[in-house]
Coordinates of C-alpha atoms in Angstrom, one line a residue:
M1 CA 12.3 5.9 24.6
V2 CA 15.2 4.4 22.7
F3 CA 12.9 1.7 21.3
V4 CA 10.5 4.4 20.1
L5 CA 13.3 6.3 18.4
V6 CA 14.7 3.2 16.7
A7 CA 11.2 2.2 15.5
L8 CA 10.6 5.7 14.1
V9 CA 14.0 5.6 12.2
V10 CA 13.2 2.1 10.8
L11 CA 9.7 3.3 9.7
A12 CA 11.2 6.4 8.0
L13 CA 13.8 4.2 6.3
L14 CA 11.1 1.8 5.0
A15 CA 9.0 4.7 3.8
S16 CA 11.9 6.2 1.9
V17 CA 12.7 2.8 0.3
H18 CA 9.1 2.2 -0.7
R19 CA 8.9 5.6 -2.3
Y20 CA 12.1 5.0 -4.3
V21 CA 10.8 1.6 -5.5
W22 CA 7.5 3.1 -6.4
R23 CA 9.1 5.9 -8.4
R24 CA 11.4 3.6 -10.3
F25 CA 8.9 0.9 -11.1
V26 CA 5.7 2.9 -11.3
G27 CA 6.2 6.7 -11.5
D28 CA 8.9 6.6 -14.2
T29 CA 7.3 3.9 -16.3
T30 CA 3.6 4.5 -16.4
A31 CA 1.4 7.3 -17.6
P32 CA -0.4 9.6 -15.0
G33 CA -3.9 8.4 -14.5
S34 CA -3.3 5.0 -16.2
T35 CA -4.6 1.7 -14.7
L36 CA -1.0 0.4 -14.1
R37 CA -0.1 3.5 -12.2
R38 CA -3.2 3.2 -10.0
V39 CA -2.5 -0.5 -9.3
G40 CA 1.2 0.1 -8.6
T41 CA 0.3 3.0 -6.2
V42 CA -2.2 0.8 -4.3
A43 CA 0.4 -1.9 -4.0
A44 CA 2.9 0.5 -2.6
F45 CA 0.6 1.1 0.3
V46 CA -0.9 -2.3 0.8
L47 CA 2.3 -4.4 0.7
P48 CA 4.1 -2.7 3.5
L49 CA 1.0 -2.8 5.7
L50 CA 0.9 -6.6 5.1
S51 CA 4.5 -6.8 6.1
L52 CA 3.8 -4.9 9.3
G53 CA 0.9 -7.2 10.0
A54 CA 3.0 -10.3 9.5
M55 CA 5.7 -9.1 11.9
T56 CA 3.3 -8.0 14.6
S57 CA 0.3 -10.3 14.5
G58 CA 2.0 -13.1 16.5
R59 CA 3.3 -10.7 19.1
I60 CA -0.1 -9.1 19.7
G61 CA -1.9 -12.5 19.9
A62 CA -3.9 -12.4 16.7
P63 CA -5.8 -15.5 15.7
F64 CA -3.4 -18.1 14.1
W65 CA -5.4 -18.2 10.9
L66 CA -4.9 -14.5 10.5
Q67 CA -1.2 -14.9 11.1
Q68 CA -1.0 -17.4 8.3
V69 CA -3.0 -15.2 5.9
L70 CA -0.6 -12.3 6.6
A71 CA 2.6 -14.3 6.7
W72 CA 3.1 -15.4 3.2
P73 CA 2.5 -12.0 1.3
G74 CA 3.9 -9.9 4.2
F75 CA 7.2 -11.7 4.7
L76 CA 7.8 -12.5 1.0
W77 CA 7.4 -8.8 0.2
L78 CA 10.2 -7.9 2.6
A79 CA 12.5 -10.3 0.7
C80 CA 11.2 -8.8 -2.6
L81 CA 11.8 -5.3 -1.4
L82 CA 15.4 -6.1 -0.5
Y83 CA 16.4 -7.6 -3.8
L84 CA 14.3 -5.2 -6.0
T85 CA 16.0 -2.3 -4.2
L86 CA 19.5 -3.8 -4.7
A87 CA 18.7 -4.5 -8.4
L88 CA 17.5 -0.9 -8.9
L89 CA 20.7 0.4 -7.3
V90 CA 22.7 -1.6 -9.8
G91 CA 20.4 -0.2 -12.5
E92 CA 21.3 3.4 -11.5
A93 CA 24.8 2.7 -12.8
V94 CA 23.5 1.2 -16.1
R95 CA 20.8 3.9 -16.7
P96 CA 23.1 6.8 -17.8
L97 CA 25.2 4.4 -20.0
L98 CA 22.2 3.1 -21.8
G99 CA 20.9 6.7 -22.2
R100 CA 24.2 7.8 -23.9
V101 CA 24.2 4.8 -26.2
L102 CA 20.6 5.6 -27.3
A103 CA 21.5 9.3 -27.6
R104 CA 24.4 8.6 -29.9
R105 CA 22.4 6.3 -32.0
D106 CA 19.6 8.8 -32.4
A107 CA 22.0 11.6 -33.1
A108 CA 23.7 9.6 -35.8
A109 CA 20.4 8.8 -37.4
A110 CA 19.4 12.5 -37.3
A111 CA 22.7 13.5 -38.9
R112 CA 22.2 11.1 -41.7
T113 CA 18.7 12.4 -42.3
T114 CA 19.8 16.0 -42.3
A115 CA 22.7 15.3 -44.7
G116 CA 20.3 13.5 -47.1
T117 CA 17.8 16.4 -47.0
G118 CA 20.6 18.9 -47.8
T119 CA 21.6 17.2 -51.0
S120 CA 18.2 16.0 -52.3
V121 CA 16.9 19.1 -54.1
P122 CA 17.0 18.0 -57.8
A123 CA 14.5 20.7 -59.0
A124 CA 16.6 23.6 -57.7
E125 CA 19.9 22.0 -58.9
G126 CA 18.4 21.5 -62.3
T127 CA 17.4 25.1 -62.6
V128 CA 20.8 26.4 -61.4
A129 CA 22.7 24.1 -63.8
A130 CA 20.6 25.1 -66.8
T131 CA 21.1 28.8 -66.0
A132 CA 24.9 28.3 -65.7
N133 CA 25.0 26.7 -69.1
G134 CA 23.2 29.6 -70.7
T135 CA 20.1 27.5 -71.5
R136 CA 16.6 27.9 -70.3
P137 CA 15.4 25.6 -67.5
R138 CA 13.3 22.7 -68.8
T139 CA 10.3 23.9 -66.7
E140 CA 9.8 26.6 -69.3
E141 CA 9.2 24.0 -72.0
L142 CA 6.0 23.0 -70.1
V143 CA 4.4 26.4 -70.7
P144 CA 1.9 26.1 -73.6
A145 CA 2.5 28.4 -76.6
G146 CA -0.2 31.0 -77.5
P147 CA -0.8 34.3 -79.1
P148 CA 1.1 37.2 -77.5
R149 CA -0.8 39.3 -75.0
P150 CA -0.6 43.1 -74.7
A151 CA 2.0 44.5 -72.4
T152 CA 0.8 45.6 -69.0
P153 CA 2.1 48.3 -66.7
A154 CA 3.5 45.5 -64.5
D155 CA 5.5 44.2 -67.5
R156 CA 7.0 47.6 -68.2
A157 CA 7.9 48.2 -64.5
P158 CA 11.5 47.4 -63.6
A159 CA 12.1 44.2 -61.6
T160 CA 12.3 44.8 -57.8
A161 CA 14.8 42.0 -57.2
P162 CA 17.2 40.9 -60.0
P163 CA 17.7 37.2 -60.2
A164 CA 20.4 35.8 -58.1
E165 CA 23.7 34.9 -59.8
P166 CA 24.4 31.2 -60.0
E167 CA 27.5 31.5 -57.9
A168 CA 25.6 33.3 -55.1
E169 CA 22.9 30.6 -55.1
A170 CA 25.5 27.9 -54.9
E171 CA 27.3 29.7 -52.0
A172 CA 24.0 30.1 -50.1
E173 CA 23.2 26.4 -50.5
A174 CA 26.6 25.5 -49.1
V175 CA 26.0 27.8 -46.1
R176 CA 22.7 26.2 -45.4
D177 CA 24.3 22.7 -45.5
A178 CA 27.0 23.8 -43.1
E179 CA 24.4 25.3 -40.7
A180 CA 22.4 22.0 -40.8
A181 CA 25.5 20.0 -40.1
A182 CA 26.4 22.3 -37.1
R183 CA 22.9 21.9 -35.7
A184 CA 23.1 18.1 -36.0
E185 CA 26.4 18.1 -34.1
T186 CA 25.1 20.4 -31.4
E187 CA 22.0 18.2 -30.9
A188 CA 24.1 15.1 -30.6
K189 CA 26.3 16.7 -27.9
T190 CA 23.3 17.9 -26.0
A191 CA 21.5 14.6 -26.2
A192 CA 24.7 12.8 -25.0
A193 CA 25.0 15.1 -22.0
A194 CA 21.4 15.0 -21.0
P195 CA 19.5 12.3 -22.9
G196 CA 16.6 12.3 -20.5
I197 CA 15.9 16.1 -20.8
A198 CA 16.4 16.3 -24.5
H199 CA 14.2 13.3 -25.3
P200 CA 11.4 12.3 -22.9
S201 CA 10.6 9.2 -25.0
R202 CA 14.1 8.0 -24.6
R203 CA 14.0 8.5 -20.8
L204 CA 10.8 6.5 -20.7
F205 CA 12.3 3.7 -22.7
V206 CA 15.4 3.6 -20.5
S207 CA 13.3 3.5 -17.3
R208 CA 11.2 0.6 -18.6
V209 CA 14.2 -1.4 -19.7
V210 CA 16.1 -0.9 -16.4
G211 CA 12.9 -1.4 -14.3
G212 CA 12.0 -4.6 -16.2
A213 CA 15.5 -6.0 -15.8
A214 CA 15.6 -5.1 -12.1
A215 CA 12.2 -6.7 -11.5
A216 CA 13.2 -9.9 -13.3
A217 CA 16.5 -10.1 -11.3
G218 CA 14.9 -9.3 -7.9
L219 CA 11.9 -11.6 -8.3
A220 CA 14.1 -14.5 -9.7
T221 CA 16.4 -14.2 -6.7
V222 CA 13.5 -14.4 -4.2
G223 CA 12.0 -17.4 -6.1
Y224 CA 15.4 -19.2 -5.9
G225 CA 15.7 -18.4 -2.2
T226 CA 12.2 -19.6 -1.5
H227 CA 12.9 -22.9 -3.3
N228 CA 16.0 -23.3 -1.1
V229 CA 13.8 -23.3 2.0
L230 CA 10.8 -25.2 0.9
S231 CA 12.9 -28.0 -0.6
G232 CA 14.4 -28.8 2.9
P233 CA 17.9 -28.6 4.3
S234 CA 20.9 -30.4 3.0
V235 CA 23.3 -32.5 5.0
K236 CA 26.8 -31.4 5.8
R237 CA 29.5 -33.4 7.5
I238 CA 32.5 -32.1 9.4
T239 CA 35.1 -33.8 11.6
V240 CA 36.2 -32.1 14.9
P241 CA 39.2 -33.5 16.7
L242 CA 39.0 -33.3 20.6
A243 CA 42.2 -33.7 22.6
K244 CA 40.4 -35.2 25.6
L245 CA 38.1 -37.5 23.7
P246 CA 38.9 -41.2 24.5
R247 CA 39.6 -43.7 21.8
A248 CA 36.3 -45.4 22.5
A249 CA 34.3 -42.4 21.5
H250 CA 36.2 -41.8 18.2
G251 CA 33.8 -41.3 15.4
F252 CA 30.8 -40.3 17.6
R253 CA 28.3 -38.5 15.4
I254 CA 26.1 -35.7 16.5
A255 CA 23.4 -34.4 14.1
V256 CA 23.2 -30.7 14.8
V257 CA 20.0 -28.9 13.8
S258 CA 19.1 -25.3 14.7
D259 CA 16.6 -22.6 13.8
I260 CA 13.8 -24.9 12.5
H261 CA 11.3 -22.0 13.1
I262 CA 8.0 -23.9 12.9
G263 CA 5.5 -21.2 12.5
P264 CA 2.7 -19.7 10.3
I265 CA 4.6 -20.5 7.1
L266 CA 6.8 -23.6 7.9
G267 CA 4.5 -26.2 9.5
R268 CA 4.2 -29.9 10.0
A269 CA 5.5 -30.9 6.5
H270 CA 8.6 -28.8 7.2
T271 CA 9.2 -30.7 10.5
R272 CA 8.7 -34.0 8.8
R273 CA 11.3 -33.2 6.1
I274 CA 13.8 -32.3 8.8
V275 CA 13.1 -35.5 10.9
D276 CA 13.5 -37.7 7.8
T277 CA 16.8 -36.0 6.8
I278 CA 18.2 -36.4 10.3
N279 CA 17.2 -40.1 10.6
S280 CA 18.8 -40.8 7.2
T281 CA 22.2 -39.9 8.7
S282 CA 21.8 -42.6 11.5
P283 CA 23.4 -40.3 14.2
D284 CA 24.5 -41.3 17.6
L285 CA 22.9 -38.2 19.1
V286 CA 20.6 -35.4 17.9
A287 CA 21.2 -31.9 19.2
V288 CA 18.4 -29.3 18.6
V289 CA 20.0 -26.0 19.5
G290 CA 17.2 -23.5 19.8
D291 CA 14.7 -21.5 17.9
L292 CA 12.5 -24.5 17.3
V293 CA 9.2 -22.5 17.0
D294 CA 7.6 -19.1 16.3
G295 CA 4.3 -19.4 18.1
S296 CA 2.5 -21.0 21.0
V297 CA 2.0 -24.7 21.8
A298 CA -1.7 -24.3 21.2
D299 CA -1.1 -23.1 17.6
L300 CA 2.0 -25.2 16.7
G301 CA 2.0 -28.2 19.0
S302 CA 0.7 -30.5 16.2
A303 CA 3.2 -29.1 13.7
A304 CA 6.0 -30.2 16.1
E305 CA 4.7 -33.7 16.6
P306 CA 6.9 -35.3 13.9
L307 CA 9.9 -34.6 16.3
A308 CA 8.7 -37.7 18.2
G309 CA 10.0 -39.7 15.3
L310 CA 13.7 -38.7 15.7
R311 CA 16.0 -41.8 16.0
S312 CA 19.5 -42.0 17.5
R313 CA 21.5 -44.3 19.8
H314 CA 21.8 -41.9 22.7
G315 CA 18.7 -39.8 22.3
S316 CA 17.7 -36.2 21.2
F317 CA 18.6 -33.2 23.3
F318 CA 17.1 -29.7 23.2
V319 CA 18.1 -26.2 24.4
T320 CA 16.1 -23.0 24.2
G321 CA 16.7 -20.2 21.7
N322 CA 15.6 -16.6 21.9
H323 CA 12.4 -17.3 19.9
E324 CA 11.2 -19.8 22.5
Y325 CA 11.0 -17.0 25.0
F326 CA 8.8 -15.1 22.5
S327 CA 6.5 -18.1 22.3
G328 CA 6.3 -19.4 25.9
A329 CA 9.5 -21.2 26.7
E330 CA 8.2 -23.2 29.6
Q331 CA 5.3 -24.6 27.7
W332 CA 7.6 -25.6 24.8
V333 CA 10.2 -27.3 27.2
N334 CA 7.4 -29.4 28.5
H335 CA 6.0 -30.2 25.1
V336 CA 9.3 -31.3 23.6
R337 CA 9.8 -33.5 26.7
E338 CA 6.5 -35.2 25.9
L339 CA 7.7 -35.7 22.3
G340 CA 10.8 -37.6 23.6
L341 CA 13.4 -34.9 23.5
I342 CA 15.6 -34.3 26.6
P343 CA 15.7 -30.5 27.5
L344 CA 19.0 -29.4 28.9
E345 CA 18.1 -26.3 31.0
N346 CA 21.5 -25.3 32.4
A347 CA 22.2 -29.0 32.9
R348 CA 24.6 -31.7 32.0
V349 CA 24.6 -35.4 31.2
E350 CA 27.6 -37.7 31.2
L351 CA 27.9 -39.9 28.2
G352 CA 30.4 -42.7 27.6
G353 CA 33.1 -40.6 26.2
F354 CA 32.3 -37.0 27.1
D355 CA 30.1 -34.6 29.0
L356 CA 27.1 -33.1 27.1
A357 CA 25.9 -29.8 28.6
G358 CA 23.3 -27.3 27.7
V359 CA 22.5 -23.7 28.8
N360 CA 19.4 -21.6 28.3
D361 CA 19.4 -18.8 25.8
I362 CA 20.4 -15.3 27.0
A363 CA 16.9 -14.1 26.1
G364 CA 15.7 -16.0 29.2
E365 CA 17.4 -13.5 31.4
T366 CA 14.3 -11.3 31.2
E367 CA 12.4 -14.1 32.9
G368 CA 15.1 -15.1 35.3
Q369 CA 15.9 -18.2 33.2
G370 CA 19.2 -17.1 31.5
P371 CA 22.3 -19.2 30.9
D372 CA 24.0 -20.5 34.1
F373 CA 27.4 -21.9 33.2
V374 CA 28.3 -22.7 36.8
R375 CA 25.2 -24.8 37.2
A376 CA 25.8 -26.6 33.9
L377 CA 29.6 -27.0 34.1
G378 CA 30.9 -25.8 37.4
D379 CA 31.4 -29.2 39.2
R380 CA 32.4 -31.4 36.3
D381 CA 35.6 -33.4 35.9
R382 CA 37.7 -31.2 33.5
S383 CA 39.8 -34.2 32.5
R384 CA 36.8 -35.3 30.4
A385 CA 35.9 -33.7 27.1
A386 CA 32.9 -31.4 27.2
V387 CA 30.5 -30.5 24.4
L388 CA 28.1 -27.6 25.1
L389 CA 24.8 -26.8 23.4
A390 CA 24.1 -23.1 23.4
H391 CA 21.9 -21.3 20.9
Q392 CA 23.8 -18.0 20.5
P393 CA 27.5 -18.0 19.5
V394 CA 28.1 -14.9 21.7
V395 CA 28.5 -17.1 24.8
I396 CA 31.7 -18.6 23.5
H397 CA 33.8 -16.6 26.0
D398 CA 31.9 -18.2 28.9
A399 CA 32.5 -21.6 27.3
V400 CA 36.2 -20.9 27.1
E401 CA 36.3 -19.9 30.7
H402 CA 34.6 -23.1 31.8
G403 CA 36.9 -25.4 29.8
V404 CA 34.4 -26.4 27.1
D405 CA 36.1 -28.3 24.2
L406 CA 33.3 -27.8 21.6
Q407 CA 30.3 -25.4 21.5
L408 CA 27.5 -26.2 19.1
S409 CA 25.3 -23.1 18.2
G410 CA 22.9 -21.7 15.7
H411 CA 21.0 -18.4 15.7
T412 CA 22.8 -16.5 12.9
H413 CA 21.1 -18.4 10.0
G414 CA 24.4 -17.7 8.2
G415 CA 22.9 -14.3 7.4
Q416 CA 19.9 -16.0 5.6
L417 CA 19.5 -13.2 3.0
W418 CA 22.7 -11.9 1.4
P419 CA 24.2 -9.3 2.2
G420 CA 22.7 -10.0 5.7
N421 CA 25.8 -12.1 6.5
Y422 CA 27.8 -8.9 6.9
L423 CA 25.3 -7.6 9.4
A424 CA 25.4 -10.9 11.3
E425 CA 29.2 -10.6 11.5
L426 CA 28.8 -7.4 13.5
A427 CA 26.8 -9.2 16.3
N428 CA 28.3 -12.6 16.3
P429 CA 31.9 -13.9 16.7
T430 CA 31.2 -16.6 14.1
V431 CA 28.4 -16.5 11.5
A432 CA 28.7 -20.0 10.2
G433 CA 31.2 -23.0 10.3
L434 CA 33.9 -24.0 12.7
E435 CA 36.4 -21.7 14.4
R436 CA 38.7 -21.9 17.4
Y437 CA 38.7 -19.6 20.4
G438 CA 41.6 -20.5 22.7
D439 CA 41.2 -24.2 23.6
T440 CA 37.5 -24.2 22.6
Q441 CA 36.1 -24.8 19.2
L442 CA 32.9 -23.2 18.1
F443 CA 30.6 -24.6 15.4
V444 CA 27.7 -22.5 14.2
S445 CA 25.0 -24.0 12.0
R446 CA 23.2 -22.0 9.3
G447 CA 19.9 -23.6 10.5
A448 CA 17.3 -25.8 8.9
G449 CA 14.5 -23.2 8.5
A450 CA 14.0 -19.5 8.1
W451 CA 12.7 -16.6 10.1
G452 CA 10.5 -14.0 8.5
P453 CA 10.7 -14.5 4.7
P454 CA 10.8 -18.2 3.9
V455 CA 13.8 -17.3 1.7
R456 CA 17.5 -18.1 1.8
V457 CA 20.1 -16.5 -0.5
G458 CA 23.8 -17.2 0.0
A459 CA 23.1 -19.2 3.2
P460 CA 21.6 -22.6 2.3
A461 CA 19.7 -24.4 5.1
D462 CA 21.6 -27.4 6.5
I463 CA 21.7 -30.1 9.1
T464 CA 25.3 -30.9 10.1
V465 CA 26.7 -34.2 11.2
V466 CA 29.6 -33.4 13.5
E467 CA 31.9 -36.4 13.8
L468 CA 34.1 -36.3 16.9
A469 CA 37.6 -37.5 16.5
S470 CA 40.0 -38.7 19.2
R471 CA 43.6 -37.7 18.9
Q472 CA 44.4 -40.9 20.9
A473 CA 43.1 -43.1 18.1

């Protein structure tokens, strides 16, 4: 019941956001019945359906080719929706400012036009000036001379309206100019207060400028974030001192990679880039800390095959993440073992200078295969340093309780899509980087791939070489 309510709330929120985006990009900028409006309206319905299909097709067992067809447009649209919406919200602050600037410009132009009209009446001024000087207006000189005509009754009738005095005419002209100036001032104030209402053409112009700028900013951000993922992860290096690490193990290098997310979008080429990057660091040990895949072995087994090419002095180790339990964890554990990786399922191995342990992800609890710290660490010699591989940072408190010196995790993606890092902080003790909890240090990798949209903004993909340092050295 709770799941249904949450789903309904999410769907309602997505519908509201899509309506807002449609109104700003389509409804406010296109004419009713136009081709652009029809295309924009169709897209407003089709794109969210593609996103829904991309998110659910794998879970419902749709053919892998269909998952691939839906994944690119469906997931990319989710990233576009996020950054287009954020750009539009910024535009809401710019919109009234731009409207006022345009209103003042138009009002100033109208005032200049009105003032020019009020003073440009040469014919009337010429007539008034001539009358004031006691001379006839020059227009009478254009009347041709001819023989006098007999007087008519109309000529003998008294004038119904005597000609206006020159002073009265000048006063009336001044009154008209003052009224025109007052009207211009009133129009300027009204336009500045409500530019959209007073001038629909100005409102359309503002909507198109703000919408165009928001589209450019949002799509450019998504393009930049997509490049970050498709170009492959970068290499980071950190040094972690461990009090119990013997001098002989000083400088031991662990290549930590998490959240590779092989799936409908990121396939074999993505895996190959990661393997080549890891091998270029010549590590002593490789730690793959969960969320390797998004799909079944049948669909993605070949895409994971480049992992067989990992090279290190002490081997490559693997622990499950939550996405393995969405994809068939047991099958993947067996498959990575065939590729030469060593799964640590609530298990521990003793290396020359420290103990390396691994626990299953907490998502495995639904299958009775959750993390078991007692099994992995309960009977060990606590005088030796211990390094723990655990996908989710939230198990750090169990690690502290069992005397772990260093926990290596992933899961958070560093937030992946800014401002997602703020949401990730609500659910994880550490989002990225190295922090200390009591006597235990926790390092969280941002991951080498991406889940959902193949986009990273503010959280670049990385592979981290963790160099262990002995305080006895």
